[in-house]
Amino acid sequence: MGEARLASARLGVQPLISKLSKALGEKRLAHSVRVMETARELALIYGADAHKAEVAGLLHDSARDMADGELLALCPRLGIVPTDGEARMPKLLHGPVGAKLLRDVYGVRCAEIEDAVCWHTTGKANMALLTKIVFAADAIEPGRVYEGVEAARDLAFGRR
């Protein structure tokens, strides 16, 4: 990841970025920093805690580069019971597993951040504001390229 990109991250999250760089590849780390920045912008628009949005955005994929077998093996220890869909597609567990590891691995002790990390991929009914922000930031960060992403960005940023 480029030094300029890392330098743009707030000083308060720099230790998390350093630790996260050991768990993620360069491309996923760059994505995580972009999600952090996008989540901060959205938090400022919607009145959420910007620092919590940064931390949740940065750490949302902290378990994403784990192998399927590792994700499944961690579930019993972490008290996670995979759904049938998660058992068939273990990568879906990176949110719940990542959320459970936040305290031990990153020293983050915040239920709101844990919830946002847990549900950032699948979403759920009645999501809290921070969870919605991270869910959206993951989908619309500047590195995302897919049909409809510009319209989604416009909606998220209130430009439509």
mmCIF file with all atom_site columns, C-alpha atoms in Angstrom, residues 1-11 13-14 17 26-27 29-38 41 58 141-144:
data_model
loop_
_atom_site.group_PDB
_atom_site.id
_atom_site.type_symbol
_atom_site.label_atom_id
_atom_site.label_alt_id
_atom_site.label_comp_id
_atom_site.label_asym_id
_atom_site.label_entity_id
_atom_site.label_seq_id
_atom_site.pdbx_PDB_ins_code
_atom_site.Cartn_x
_atom_site.Cartn_y
_atom_site.Cartn_z
_atom_site.occupancy
_atom_site.B_iso_or_equiv
_atom_site.pdbx_formal_charge
_atom_site.auth_seq_id
_atom_site.auth_comp_id
_atom_site.auth_asym_id
_atom_site.auth_atom_id
_atom_site.pdbx_PDB_model_num
ATOM 1  C CA . MET A 1 1   ? 0.000   0.000  0.000  1.00 0.00 ? 1   MET A CA 1
ATOM 2  C CA . GLY A 1 2   ? 1.334   3.425  -0.885 1.00 0.00 ? 2   GLY A CA 1
ATOM 3  C CA . GLU A 1 3   ? 2.822   5.548  1.869  1.00 0.00 ? 3   GLU A CA 1
ATOM 4  C CA . ALA A 1 4   ? 0.692   8.526  0.789  1.00 0.00 ? 4   ALA A CA 1
ATOM 5  C CA . ARG A 1 5   ? -2.463  6.486  1.344  1.00 0.00 ? 5   ARG A CA 1
ATOM 6  C CA . LEU A 1 6   ? -1.305  5.357  4.770  1.00 0.00 ? 6   LEU A CA 1
ATOM 7  C CA . ALA A 1 7   ? -0.295  8.900  5.659  1.00 0.00 ? 7   ALA A CA 1
ATOM 8  C CA . SER A 1 8   ? -3.821  10.082 4.886  1.00 0.00 ? 8   SER A CA 1
ATOM 9  C CA . ALA A 1 9   ? -5.232  7.816  7.582  1.00 0.00 ? 9   ALA A CA 1
ATOM 10 C CA . ARG A 1 10  ? -5.871  9.480  10.928 1.00 0.00 ? 10  ARG A CA 1
ATOM 11 C CA . LEU A 1 11  ? -3.122  9.096  13.497 1.00 0.00 ? 11  LEU A CA 1
ATOM 12 C CA . VAL A 1 13  ? -6.018  4.417  13.567 1.00 0.00 ? 13  VAL A CA 1
ATOM 13 C CA . GLN A 1 14  ? -2.395  4.077  12.455 1.00 0.00 ? 14  GLN A CA 1
ATOM 14 C CA . ILE A 1 17  ? -3.485  -0.216 10.142 1.00 0.00 ? 17  ILE A CA 1
ATOM 15 C CA . GLU A 1 26  ? -1.909  -5.270 0.057  1.00 0.00 ? 26  GLU A CA 1
ATOM 16 C CA . LYS A 1 27  ? -5.057  -4.986 -2.107 1.00 0.00 ? 27  LYS A CA 1
ATOM 17 C CA . LEU A 1 29  ? -5.640  -3.476 3.071  1.00 0.00 ? 29  LEU A CA 1
ATOM 18 C CA . ALA A 1 30  ? -5.999  -0.690 0.507  1.00 0.00 ? 30  ALA A CA 1
ATOM 19 C CA . HIS A 1 31  ? -9.710  -1.549 0.201  1.00 0.00 ? 31  HIS A CA 1
ATOM 20 C CA . SER A 1 32  ? -10.069 -1.441 3.979  1.00 0.00 ? 32  SER A CA 1
ATOM 21 C CA . VAL A 1 33  ? -8.478  2.008  4.175  1.00 0.00 ? 33  VAL A CA 1
ATOM 22 C CA . ARG A 1 34  ? -10.851 3.256  1.442  1.00 0.00 ? 34  ARG A CA 1
ATOM 23 C CA . VAL A 1 35  ? -13.823 1.803  3.342  1.00 0.00 ? 35  VAL A CA 1
ATOM 24 C CA . MET A 1 36  ? -12.553 3.559  6.482  1.00 0.00 ? 36  MET A CA 1
ATOM 25 C CA . GLU A 1 37  ? -12.412 6.887  4.653  1.00 0.00 ? 37  GLU A CA 1
ATOM 26 C CA . THR A 1 38  ? -15.823 6.409  3.034  1.00 0.00 ? 38  THR A CA 1
ATOM 27 C CA . GLU A 1 41  ? -17.525 10.691 5.263  1.00 0.00 ? 41  GLU A CA 1
ATOM 28 C CA . LEU A 1 58  ? -10.958 -0.260 8.623  1.00 0.00 ? 58  LEU A CA 1
ATOM 29 C CA . GLU A 1 141 ? -15.799 2.882  -1.686 1.00 0.00 ? 141 GLU A CA 1
ATOM 30 C CA . PRO A 1 142 ? -13.897 4.523  -4.557 1.00 0.00 ? 142 PRO A CA 1
ATOM 31 C CA . GLY A 1 143 ? -12.210 1.297  -5.666 1.00 0.00 ? 143 GLY A CA 1
ATOM 32 C CA . ARG A 1 144 ? -15.513 -0.450 -6.393 1.00 0.00 ? 144 ARG A CA 1
#
